[in-house]
Structure formats: structure tokens, C-alpha cells
Short mmCIF file of C-alpha atoms in Angstrom, two decimals:
data_model
loop_
_atom_site.label_atom_id
_atom_site.label_comp_id
_atom_site.label_asym_id
_atom_site.label_seq_id
_atom_site.Cartn_x
_atom_site.Cartn_y
_atom_site.Cartn_z
CA MET A 17 -19.11 45.83 38.30
CA LEU A 18 -18.56 47.44 34.92
CA ARG A 19 -22.06 48.92 35.01
CA THR A 20 -24.98 48.47 37.34
CA VAL A 21 -27.63 46.55 35.45
CA SER A 22 -30.92 46.66 37.29
CA ALA A 23 -33.16 43.75 38.16
CA VAL A 24 -35.57 45.00 35.53
CA LEU A 25 -33.11 44.04 32.80
CA LEU A 26 -32.42 40.71 34.39
CA ALA A 27 -36.10 39.87 34.67
CA THR A 28 -36.72 40.91 31.09
CA ALA A 29 -33.71 38.97 29.86
CA SER A 30 -34.94 35.58 30.95
CA ALA A 31 -37.95 35.92 28.66
CA ALA A 32 -36.19 37.75 25.84
CA ALA A 33 -36.52 36.49 22.31
CA GLN A 34 -33.73 34.67 20.55
CA PHE A 35 -32.11 35.80 17.35
CA ALA A 36 -33.99 34.16 14.48
CA GLY A 37 -32.10 34.17 11.23
CA GLY A 38 -28.73 34.93 9.66
CA SER A 39 -25.55 35.55 11.66
CA ILE A 40 -24.38 37.90 14.39
CA TYR A 41 -20.70 38.87 14.63
CA THR A 42 -19.40 40.44 17.81
CA SER A 43 -16.42 40.80 20.15
CA LEU A 44 -15.84 41.01 23.89
CA ASP A 45 -15.34 44.44 25.40
CA ALA A 46 -11.98 45.04 27.05
CA ALA A 47 -13.82 46.17 30.21
CA GLN A 48 -15.71 43.31 31.86
CA TYR A 49 -17.65 42.83 35.06
CA THR A 50 -15.78 42.76 38.36
CA GLY A 51 -14.00 39.44 38.91
CA VAL A 52 -14.34 38.25 35.31
CA THR A 53 -10.90 37.38 33.94
CA GLN A 54 -11.82 34.31 31.89
CA ILE A 55 -14.70 33.97 29.42
CA ALA A 56 -15.67 30.80 27.58
CA VAL A 57 -18.28 29.37 25.26
CA PRO A 58 -18.70 25.62 24.72
CA GLY A 59 -15.59 24.35 22.95
CA ASN A 60 -13.74 27.66 23.36
CA PRO A 61 -12.68 27.93 27.01
CA TYR A 62 -10.35 30.92 26.59
CA LEU A 63 -11.84 33.79 24.59
CA SER A 64 -9.88 37.01 24.22
CA THR A 65 -11.08 40.57 23.71
CA GLY A 66 -9.26 40.79 20.39
CA GLU A 67 -11.10 38.04 18.56
CA VAL A 68 -14.23 38.14 16.44
CA LEU A 69 -17.04 35.83 17.57
CA ALA A 70 -19.93 34.53 15.51
CA TYR A 71 -23.36 33.15 16.22
CA SER A 72 -25.49 31.78 13.40
CA THR A 73 -28.85 30.08 13.17
CA GLY A 74 -28.22 26.40 13.80
CA MET A 75 -25.30 26.89 16.21
CA SER A 76 -27.13 25.21 19.05
CA ALA A 77 -24.17 25.46 21.43
CA GLY A 78 -23.95 29.23 21.12
CA ALA A 79 -21.31 31.64 19.85
CA ARG A 80 -18.04 30.45 18.32
CA SER A 81 -14.65 32.06 17.83
CA LEU A 82 -14.53 33.01 14.15
CA TRP A 83 -11.06 34.55 14.06
CA ASN A 84 -8.88 34.61 17.15
CA ALA A 85 -6.66 37.55 18.00
CA GLU A 86 -3.53 35.68 16.92
CA SER A 87 -4.88 34.96 13.45
CA LEU A 88 -5.87 38.58 12.93
CA GLY A 89 -2.46 39.65 14.21
CA VAL A 90 -0.82 37.45 11.58
CA LEU A 91 -2.79 39.29 8.89
CA LEU A 92 -2.00 42.73 10.31
CA GLY A 93 1.71 41.99 10.68
CA ASP A 94 4.37 43.13 13.14
CA ARG A 95 3.71 46.85 13.70
CA ASP A 96 5.84 47.47 16.78
CA ALA A 97 8.97 45.78 15.35
CA ASP A 98 9.42 43.35 18.23
CA GLY A 99 9.60 40.33 15.91
CA ILE A 100 6.19 38.99 16.97
CA PRO A 101 3.12 39.67 14.79
CA ASN A 102 0.69 39.87 17.69
CA ASP A 103 -0.02 43.59 17.37
CA TRP A 104 -3.78 43.26 17.57
CA LEU A 105 -6.02 45.25 19.88
CA ASN A 106 -9.60 45.05 21.03
CA VAL A 107 -12.07 45.39 18.14
CA ASP A 108 -14.36 48.30 18.95
CA ALA A 109 -16.41 48.51 15.75
CA LEU A 110 -17.03 46.05 12.92
CA HIS A 111 -18.82 46.22 9.58
CA PHE A 112 -18.82 43.72 6.72
CA THR A 113 -18.81 45.28 3.28
CA THR A 114 -20.18 42.02 1.86
CA THR A 115 -21.35 38.60 2.95
CA VAL A 116 -22.41 35.74 0.71
CA SER A 117 -24.97 33.02 1.28
CA GLY A 118 -23.33 29.69 2.11
CA LEU A 119 -19.85 31.17 2.61
CA GLN A 120 -17.98 32.30 5.70
CA PRO A 121 -17.02 36.00 5.42
CA ARG A 122 -13.34 36.78 4.96
CA PRO A 123 -11.37 39.06 7.29
CA PHE A 124 -10.66 41.15 4.17
CA ASP A 125 -14.40 41.83 3.80
CA ALA A 126 -14.56 43.70 7.12
CA MET A 127 -14.00 47.30 8.14
CA MET A 128 -12.87 47.67 11.74
CA SER A 129 -11.81 50.15 14.37
CA PHE A 130 -9.68 49.52 17.47
CA GLU A 131 -10.64 50.56 20.99
CA TYR A 132 -7.11 51.79 21.67
CA ASP A 133 -4.38 53.37 19.57
CA LEU A 134 -1.94 50.87 18.07
CA THR A 135 1.58 52.23 18.53
CA ASN A 136 5.00 51.31 17.18
CA ALA A 137 8.21 50.72 19.14
CA SER A 138 8.78 54.49 19.42
CA GLY A 139 5.30 55.20 20.72
CA GLY A 140 4.06 56.63 17.44
CA VAL A 141 0.46 55.90 16.51
CA VAL A 142 0.18 53.42 13.62
CA ILE A 143 -3.61 52.96 13.66
CA SER A 144 -5.59 55.31 15.89
CA SER A 145 -8.73 54.40 17.78
CA GLY A 146 -10.55 56.91 15.57
CA ASP A 147 -9.48 55.27 12.28
CA VAL A 148 -11.49 52.82 10.18
CA PHE A 149 -9.20 50.27 8.52
CA ARG A 150 -9.30 47.08 6.45
CA LEU A 151 -6.92 44.14 6.22
CA THR A 152 -5.66 43.76 2.67
CA GLY A 153 -3.26 40.83 2.87
CA ILE A 154 -0.54 39.17 4.94
CA GLY A 155 1.01 42.02 6.91
CA THR A 156 -0.78 44.82 5.05
CA TYR A 157 -3.76 47.03 5.76
CA THR A 158 -5.36 50.21 4.44
CA THR A 159 -7.01 53.05 6.31
CA VAL A 160 -10.52 53.58 4.94
CA ILE A 161 -11.21 56.81 6.81
CA THR A 162 -9.02 58.62 9.31
CA ARG A 163 -9.85 60.15 12.65
CA ALA A 164 -9.01 63.54 11.12
CA LEU A 165 -11.63 63.13 8.38
CA LEU A 166 -14.29 62.15 10.90
CA ALA A 167 -13.39 65.16 13.04
CA GLN A 168 -13.59 67.36 9.95
CA ALA A 169 -17.02 65.98 9.08
CA VAL A 170 -18.48 66.85 12.50
CA GLY A 171 -16.39 70.00 12.97
CA THR A 172 -14.71 69.12 16.24
CA THR A 173 -11.29 69.53 17.81
CA ALA A 174 -11.96 66.59 20.15
CA THR A 175 -9.78 63.48 19.78
CA LEU A 176 -12.41 61.10 18.45
CA ASN A 177 -12.50 57.44 19.44
CA LEU A 178 -14.83 55.56 17.10
CA ASP A 179 -17.23 53.28 18.97
CA GLY A 180 -19.95 52.24 16.50
CA LEU A 181 -19.79 51.75 12.74
CA THR A 182 -21.91 50.61 9.84
CA MET A 183 -22.19 51.68 6.20
CA THR A 184 -25.21 52.16 3.96
CA SER A 185 -25.48 51.18 0.31
CA ASP A 186 -24.64 54.73 -0.83
CA GLY A 187 -21.33 54.70 1.09
CA THR A 188 -22.51 56.79 4.04
CA LEU A 189 -20.78 55.92 7.31
CA ILE A 190 -23.04 55.73 10.35
CA VAL A 191 -20.99 56.22 13.51
CA SER A 192 -20.97 56.78 17.24
CA PHE A 193 -18.07 57.88 19.43
CA LYS A 194 -16.67 57.13 22.86
CA ASN A 195 -16.99 59.84 25.49
CA ALA A 196 -13.90 61.90 26.17
CA PRO A 197 -11.81 60.67 29.14
CA SER A 198 -13.46 61.51 32.48
CA SER A 199 -16.36 63.15 30.67
CA THR A 200 -20.04 62.49 30.01
CA PHE A 201 -19.84 63.61 26.37
CA VAL A 202 -17.60 63.31 23.31
CA GLY A 203 -17.14 67.01 22.54
CA THR A 204 -18.84 69.66 20.45
CA GLY A 205 -19.20 69.84 16.67
CA ASN A 206 -20.03 72.84 14.49
CA ARG A 207 -20.48 71.03 11.16
CA ILE A 208 -23.44 68.90 12.22
CA ARG A 209 -26.71 69.89 10.58
CA SER A 210 -28.88 71.33 13.31
CA PRO A 211 -32.07 69.47 14.23
CA LEU A 212 -34.54 72.05 12.94
CA ASN A 213 -33.33 73.96 9.90
CA GLY A 214 -30.66 71.82 8.26
CA ASN A 215 -28.02 74.55 8.53
CA ILE A 216 -24.55 74.20 10.02
CA GLY A 217 -22.41 76.48 12.13
CA SER A 218 -23.85 76.22 15.63
CA ALA A 219 -21.93 74.12 18.15
CA ILE A 220 -23.81 70.92 19.04
CA THR A 221 -22.81 68.70 21.96
CA ILE A 222 -22.02 65.14 20.87
CA TYR A 223 -22.79 62.36 23.35
CA GLY A 224 -21.54 58.78 23.37
CA SER A 225 -25.00 57.48 22.55
CA ASP A 226 -25.59 59.90 19.66
CA ILE A 227 -25.57 58.23 16.24
CA LEU A 228 -24.54 60.31 13.23
CA ALA A 229 -24.40 59.86 9.46
CA ILE A 230 -21.19 60.86 7.64
CA PRO A 231 -22.18 61.14 3.96
CA GLN A 232 -19.71 61.07 1.11
CA PRO A 233 -17.44 62.75 0.30
CA TRP A 234 -16.21 61.88 3.78
CA GLY A 235 -14.77 64.86 5.60
CA THR A 236 -16.36 67.31 3.17
CA ALA A 237 -20.09 66.71 3.58
CA PRO A 238 -21.39 67.74 7.02
CA ALA A 239 -22.60 65.13 9.47
CA VAL A 240 -26.32 64.50 10.01
CA ILE A 241 -27.93 63.51 13.32
CA LEU A 242 -29.87 60.22 13.10
CA TRP A 243 -30.53 59.12 16.67
CA ARG A 244 -29.86 61.25 19.74
CA ALA A 245 -28.94 60.07 23.21
CA ALA A 246 -32.47 60.85 24.39
CA ASP A 247 -33.93 58.49 21.77
CA ILE A 248 -31.58 55.67 22.72
CA ASN A 249 -32.23 56.14 26.43
CA THR A 250 -36.00 56.14 25.95
CA ILE A 251 -35.80 52.73 24.25
CA ALA A 252 -33.19 51.25 26.60
CA SER A 253 -35.01 52.44 29.74
CA GLN A 254 -37.70 49.84 29.03
CA TYR A 255 -35.05 47.18 29.68
CA GLY A 256 -33.56 48.47 32.93
CA PHE A 257 -30.92 50.90 31.64
CA SER A 258 -31.27 54.15 33.55
CA SER A 259 -28.80 55.80 31.19
CA VAL A 260 -26.90 54.59 28.11
CA THR A 261 -23.78 56.70 28.21
CA GLU A 262 -22.27 55.02 25.14
CA VAL A 263 -23.54 52.90 22.29
CA ARG A 264 -20.85 50.26 21.79
CA ASP A 265 -21.67 49.23 18.23
CA PHE A 266 -24.71 48.73 16.01
CA ASP A 267 -25.95 47.63 12.62
CA ILE A 268 -29.02 48.33 10.52
CA GLN A 269 -31.96 46.28 11.78
CA PRO A 270 -32.98 43.62 9.25
CA ASN A 271 -36.47 43.61 7.74
CA THR A 272 -37.14 47.24 8.57
CA GLY A 273 -37.58 50.27 6.36
CA ALA A 274 -36.42 53.83 6.86
CA ILE A 275 -38.51 56.17 8.99
CA SER A 276 -38.77 59.97 9.15
CA ASN A 277 -35.77 61.64 10.76
CA PRO A 278 -36.94 64.45 13.09
CA TYR A 279 -33.42 65.92 13.07
CA ASP A 280 -33.25 66.37 9.30
CA LEU A 281 -36.45 68.13 8.27
CA LEU A 282 -34.93 69.55 5.07
CA GLY A 283 -33.79 66.11 3.87
CA ALA A 284 -30.05 66.68 3.81
CA TRP A 285 -29.45 62.92 3.75
CA ALA A 286 -31.63 60.00 2.59
CA SER A 287 -34.56 62.34 1.93
CA GLY A 288 -34.85 63.11 5.62
CA THR A 289 -35.13 59.50 6.82
CA ARG A 290 -33.14 57.32 9.21
CA PRO A 291 -32.73 53.53 9.47
CA HIS A 292 -33.77 51.35 12.38
CA LEU A 293 -30.79 49.93 14.27
CA VAL A 294 -29.78 47.03 16.52
CA PHE A 295 -27.28 48.23 19.14
CA PHE A 296 -25.27 47.17 22.19
CA PRO A 297 -25.46 49.57 25.15
CA TYR A 298 -22.20 49.91 27.04
CA GLY A 299 -21.71 46.94 29.36
CA SER A 300 -24.42 44.73 27.86
CA ASP A 301 -24.72 41.32 26.21
CA VAL A 302 -28.24 42.11 25.01
CA ALA A 303 -28.70 43.74 21.61
CA ILE A 304 -31.62 46.19 21.54
CA CYS A 305 -33.72 46.91 18.43
CA THR A 306 -35.09 50.40 17.77
CA ASN A 307 -38.09 48.77 16.07
CA PRO A 308 -39.58 46.06 18.32
CA ALA A 309 -42.38 45.10 15.92
CA ALA A 310 -39.94 44.12 13.17
CA ASN A 311 -37.78 41.89 15.37
CA PRO A 312 -37.90 38.52 13.57
CA ALA A 313 -37.48 36.71 16.86
CA GLY A 314 -40.65 38.09 18.36
CA PHE A 315 -42.31 41.31 19.39
CA THR A 316 -39.71 42.58 21.80
CA ASN A 317 -36.85 45.03 21.55
CA THR A 318 -34.15 42.59 22.63
CA TRP A 319 -32.04 39.93 20.97
CA TRP A 320 -29.66 37.50 22.59
CA ALA A 321 -26.35 37.03 20.84
CA ALA A 322 -26.89 33.28 21.23
CA PRO A 323 -29.32 30.90 22.97
CA GLY A 324 -29.36 31.10 26.71
CA THR A 325 -31.24 32.29 29.73
CA CYS A 326 -30.35 35.17 31.99
CA GLY A 327 -27.81 33.09 33.92
CA THR A 328 -25.92 31.95 30.83
CA CYS A 329 -26.38 34.83 28.43
CA GLY A 330 -25.14 33.96 24.98
CA SER A 331 -23.91 30.59 26.32
CA PHE A 332 -20.97 32.47 27.83
CA ALA A 333 -19.44 31.16 31.06
CA THR A 334 -17.07 33.12 33.25
CA ASN A 335 -14.90 32.62 36.30
CA GLY A 336 -16.65 35.50 38.05
CA SER A 337 -19.75 35.68 40.20
CA THR A 338 -21.89 36.32 37.12
CA ASN A 339 -22.02 34.94 33.61
CA ARG A 340 -22.97 38.34 32.29
CA VAL A 341 -20.42 39.66 29.81
CA ALA A 342 -19.94 42.99 28.05
CA LEU A 343 -20.04 42.77 24.26
CA ASP A 344 -18.58 45.37 21.95
CA ALA A 345 -18.43 45.06 18.15
CA LEU A 346 -21.65 44.17 16.34
CA ALA A 347 -22.30 43.28 12.69
CA LEU A 348 -25.24 41.41 11.19
CA SER A 349 -25.66 39.29 8.09
CA PRO A 350 -28.81 37.73 6.64
CA HIS A 351 -26.76 34.66 5.70
CA THR A 352 -26.13 31.66 7.94
CA LEU A 353 -22.71 30.13 8.51
CA PRO A 354 -22.15 26.56 7.29
CA VAL A 355 -20.94 23.93 9.73
CA GLY A 356 -17.16 23.92 10.04
CA SER A 357 -16.68 27.49 8.89
CA ALA A 358 -15.06 28.93 12.01
CA ILE A 359 -12.02 26.72 12.58
CA THR A 360 -9.26 28.19 14.76
CA VAL A 361 -6.03 26.78 16.20
CA ASP A 362 -4.32 27.61 19.50
CA VAL A 363 -0.84 26.78 20.71
CA THR A 364 -1.59 25.36 24.14
CA ASP A 365 0.01 23.55 27.02
CA ALA A 366 -0.67 19.84 27.44
CA SER A 367 -4.05 20.52 29.08
CA GLY A 368 -5.27 22.87 26.34
CA VAL A 369 -4.60 26.27 27.93
CA PRO A 370 -3.28 28.79 25.35
CA ILE A 371 0.30 29.80 26.15
CA GLY A 372 0.71 32.83 23.89
CA PRO A 373 3.39 33.45 21.28
CA GLY A 374 6.42 32.44 23.37
CA LEU A 375 7.66 28.85 23.80
CA VAL A 376 10.71 27.77 25.78
CA ALA A 377 13.12 25.15 24.45
CA GLY A 378 12.39 21.82 26.08
CA SER A 379 8.81 22.75 27.03
CA PRO A 380 5.79 20.61 26.09
CA PHE A 381 2.93 21.98 23.98
CA ARG A 382 0.02 20.94 21.78
CA PHE A 383 -1.98 22.36 18.90
CA THR A 384 -5.64 22.62 19.84
CA VAL A 385 -8.14 23.08 17.01
CA ARG A 386 -11.57 24.52 17.78
CA ASN A 387 -14.99 24.35 16.10
CA LEU A 388 -14.51 21.28 13.92
CA PRO A 389 -17.75 19.57 12.83
CA THR A 390 -18.71 16.66 15.07
CA ALA A 391 -21.44 15.08 12.91
CA PRO A 392 -21.86 12.52 11.53
CA SER A 393 -18.52 11.62 13.11
CA GLY A 394 -15.71 13.59 14.71
CA SER A 395 -13.53 15.44 12.19
CA VAL A 396 -9.76 15.63 12.32
CA ALA A 397 -7.38 18.39 11.29
CA ARG A 398 -3.83 18.45 9.96
CA ILE A 399 -1.56 21.23 11.18
CA LEU A 400 0.59 23.02 8.62
CA VAL A 401 3.80 24.56 10.00
CA GLY A 402 6.11 26.98 8.21
CA THR A 403 8.66 29.74 8.74
CA SER A 404 7.44 32.20 6.10
CA LEU A 405 4.21 33.66 4.76
CA SER A 406 2.75 34.03 1.29
CA SER A 407 2.27 37.44 -0.26
CA GLY A 408 -1.21 38.92 -0.61
CA ILE A 409 -3.91 36.84 1.04
CA GLY A 410 -2.22 33.49 0.53
CA TYR A 411 -2.58 30.48 -1.72
CA PRO A 412 -6.26 29.75 -2.64
CA PHE A 413 -7.26 26.44 -1.15
CA ALA A 414 -11.00 26.52 -0.50
CA THR A 415 -14.05 28.74 -0.71
CA GLY A 416 -15.08 31.23 1.94
CA GLY A 417 -13.46 32.54 5.10
CA PHE A 418 -9.76 31.80 5.38
CA ASN A 419 -9.96 30.31 1.92
CA SER A 420 -6.20 30.30 1.51
CA VAL A 421 -3.12 28.83 3.10
CA VAL A 422 -1.23 31.86 4.37
CA LEU A 423 2.04 29.97 4.74
CA SER A 424 4.34 30.16 1.74
CA THR A 425 3.86 27.07 -0.40
CA THR A 426 7.59 27.13 -1.23
CA ASP A 427 8.66 27.21 2.41
CA PRO A 428 11.10 24.29 2.88
CA PHE A 429 10.01 23.80 6.49
CA LEU A 430 6.37 23.53 5.40
CA LEU A 431 7.27 21.11 2.64
CA ALA A 432 9.22 18.96 5.11
CA THR A 433 6.44 18.86 7.70
CA THR A 434 3.77 17.91 5.15
CA THR A 435 5.44 14.54 4.57
CA VAL A 436 3.84 11.35 5.86
CA ALA A 437 6.45 11.08 8.59
CA TYR A 438 4.87 14.01 10.44
CA ASP A 439 1.28 12.84 10.14
CA PRO A 440 1.13 11.12 13.56
CA ILE A 441 2.26 14.21 15.50
CA LEU A 442 0.67 16.99 13.43
CA THR A 443 -2.77 15.41 12.99
CA THR A 444 -5.37 15.88 15.71
CA GLY A 445 -7.53 13.23 17.24
CA ALA A 446 -11.23 13.16 16.41
CA ALA A 447 -13.17 16.25 17.38
CA ALA A 448 -14.80 15.90 20.78
CA LEU A 449 -17.94 17.56 22.04
CA TYR A 450 -18.30 21.10 20.62
CA GLY A 451 -15.61 20.42 18.02
CA SER A 452 -12.32 20.61 19.94
CA ALA A 453 -9.43 18.37 18.88
CA GLN A 454 -5.77 18.18 19.88
CA THR A 455 -2.52 16.87 18.50
CA PRO A 456 -0.33 14.65 20.68
CA THR A 457 1.90 16.51 23.12
CA LEU A 458 5.03 17.83 21.39
CA THR A 459 8.26 19.16 22.87
CA VAL A 460 10.32 22.12 21.69
CA PRO A 461 13.74 20.64 20.85
CA VAL A 462 16.51 21.65 23.21
CA GLY A 463 18.93 24.05 21.57
CA VAL A 464 16.42 25.56 19.14
CA THR A 465 16.36 29.36 19.50
CA ASN A 466 15.26 32.44 17.57
CA LEU A 467 12.73 30.59 15.46
CA SER A 468 9.38 32.06 14.36
CA LEU A 469 6.73 29.61 13.15
CA TRP A 470 3.33 30.08 11.56
CA VAL A 471 0.71 27.35 11.87
CA GLN A 472 -2.63 26.75 10.18
CA PRO A 473 -5.16 23.92 10.47
CA VAL A 474 -6.66 22.12 7.47
CA MET A 475 -9.65 19.88 8.10
CA LEU A 476 -9.26 16.48 6.50
CA GLY A 477 -12.09 14.84 4.59
CA PRO A 478 -14.72 16.05 2.15
CA THR A 479 -15.83 19.60 2.96
CA ILE A 480 -15.97 23.03 1.35
CA PHE A 481 -14.37 24.74 4.36
CA PRO A 482 -11.18 22.83 5.06
CA THR A 483 -8.91 25.77 5.93
CA GLY A 484 -8.82 27.36 9.38
CA ALA A 485 -7.47 30.61 10.79
CA PRO A 486 -3.66 30.84 11.16
CA ASN A 487 -1.67 31.36 14.33
CA PHE A 488 1.89 32.24 15.30
CA PHE A 489 4.40 31.28 17.95
CA ARG A 490 8.04 31.98 18.59
CA ILE A 491 10.91 30.15 20.27
CA PRO A 492 13.09 33.01 21.63
#
């Protein structure tokens, strides 16, 4: 088992309050419970650790896949030069710089950090697990803050791996870090304002469940302690956690105000206050609030990521002996997601199992679209197929989310496949229960080699969210 979760947590979980308003965005941790190799939610039978999941008020079936790993890999581009843009790792930390009522957030509105270093073909680090980065377009990204700047802010020589991330309105980064390999702590820092006098210079041990503020200018202003491991453990111990060695990710708790920060008596940041947080302990699918009284779902510390009881937490189902899963990234929004705003497409075998980026000439496959609206009647989607991508973020096509077609609108292959002749084979059937729909079974033509194709679903019919997340596959 990834972590021993006591019966106290399990007993508490069955009566835990549900999330009551807005949207929760999360991801699966790369480390799961023993025996769990497949995780599903209704309509999405094959979730991966690299995708971003969403649960919003009104999603009665539970969490959905918002952006799958393949679609995010398309936006990041081919970083290891192997000809396949699938260079996407597990999302360790997530923060949205903006969300808008009635609109799905865009991938470009998110700051992220990977759990592992992304390397190129030579083994050089392209994006480190201590960097915060943003997607800026098709195949481009920008690093918001580097591992080196974070290390400078806390005054450490440790190789930092960012675990938790959010940002306040004044641009302060609030962070937590993963423990050093084979260690119970991250390292020591000598630029962290000490708990009592606000000065810097003394070495302070940093633990994986410490939460720090990094004020601007990043890397120049010293870090400030907000919540210490002892605080987090005191709260989590009420729910069966004997020790929270790492806080996976967190966000500011909605509907709460700042409270006095006992570690910043001289008011070095935010006049000596700290925000309440919602956080995932390592190995948990229960988000814990630091302020139980302000939990909009009820007077408890815990939230579920989606409706469910202890046996089906978050509506997740696994192939293991338990349906418990370990969640990682966490971001909150006060805004709900409209129906049909999380459409994804997978390249699957005839039965709907994703087959990854490689297809063999002569082999059968289908396009499977997820999360289409099913009311008042089953929706259908048309699959766009092309050999090249647009520049920037694509061609504007709709509002919200993947509001653009990322395929080049001048691509001759795309133009050919959008003719009526291809409608019967590139249009899905009506969405079934939970919004899944498939095209007829297709076959890779014999003799076709060395062909890279990008695909993207467009929902047909009147809607404000017709465009889904892209995907990629290659015929070697």
C-alpha cells in the first residue's frame, strides 16, 4: 500500500461532507496503492497520471477528464526529439491564474509543476521538477519561476522538487516541497524568516508538509513560514493520519479570511497573517480544510473530490483490492463548469482501450470521444484529422477551454477529411451513458508509414463548447 490509512480515516470518510460549490481540479499521483494499475471514473475507464481531472457542482457522475495527457503533450511539443509530442509527465502542482464564470478554463491559464524532471534525448533537463511553467501555445512554454530562484528564496542548497503551489493576488507564491530522496525532510534554509523575530540567517529545517510564502521579487525576498508540519499534522490527525510527511498540493480555502500567522510576528508578509488552505495529504483522495467551520459543505474538515462513499471515493474505480486512489494536484475555482466543457478524444482499439501514440499499418482502431452531453439527447462529435498544427494557440472556434482548433486550417489533409465523403467514418455515434461515443472501426492502410497525425473532436449541434482537447498518433 502506498500509505497505511487507518480505520479512523475510513470511518470518517463515509460520513464526510461533499464539495458544495464551484469546481475542483486535480490529478492522479504517480504512486498508487498496491495492485492499482487501472483507474476509472464513469465514462473514462482509463485515466492516466498525466491528465488534469475536474469535478464541478452538477457533475452527478463524479470527476471527468478535463485534459488528457496526450492533449497536454501536443501543447508542450516534442521535447526529447523522438518525433512524438508525448513528452508530458505527472502534474505535481497546479494553479489557475484566472477562471471565468460560465467558461471552461484554458490550459494556458494554468501554472504547473512536474513531479519528475523532463529530459531531452541527451538526458539534459528541459523542465525540472522544481520549476513552475505555463503553456503558451502549440509547442511552446515559458518558465514562470525556476528551481534556482525558489532555492535562493529559502536559502538552500537542496535540489528542490515543488509539490504544492498556489498564488495570492499580490503575486506571492505559496509552496511546499517534496522530501529529499530517502529522507524525512526537504533540507535546510537560511533565508526563511525565523518564527519569532522576523530575522533571517539561522538554518531552519524544511519538511515536506511545511508551507511557505515566496513574496515578490521572487528569489530576492526571503521566504516566510505560513503553516508548519506540526500544524498540518494536528489537523490531519483528526482524520486518521498519524503523520503527514508531505502535502501534495493545496489551494486557498474559499469563503475564509486571513488569520494571524504565529510565525511572522513582525508582519513581514500580509501584515503577519496567513490564509486558510485546502490540501491533499500524501496518498489521500480526501481534501482537508484548515478551517472546518468555513467548509461550505458542512462543519467538517474534509471534502470529497466528487460524490461517493468510502468504497467509491470520488466515483473512482480501480482494478485493485481498494477503490482508494492517491490524488496529487489541487486547484479550486468558485465557478462551475458548463455541461460539455471537458471533451477529450482517445485513439483506441475496437473495444475502446487507448493504444497510445503508435499504430501499425493494417491494424484496426477507433476514435473514442469522452464527456459529451447526453441530455436532452445523445450528442455526436466530428473528428478533425490533420498533419500539421497552427501557430500560437490555434484558430479561434468557440469560447472557453480548448476554444480553438489546433490543427492548421490550411492543412491539405485536414481540408480533405472535412469533406462530406468522410462524415460516415469520422463522425461518432450518439453519446452513450456518461457521454462516451465512438466512430466506426477504421483500419490503418497497408503501406502507410512515417505519418504523424493530430486529431481533435468538435461536437456537432448548437452549443458554446463545441471544441474538445486534441490528441496525437503516429504510424511508424
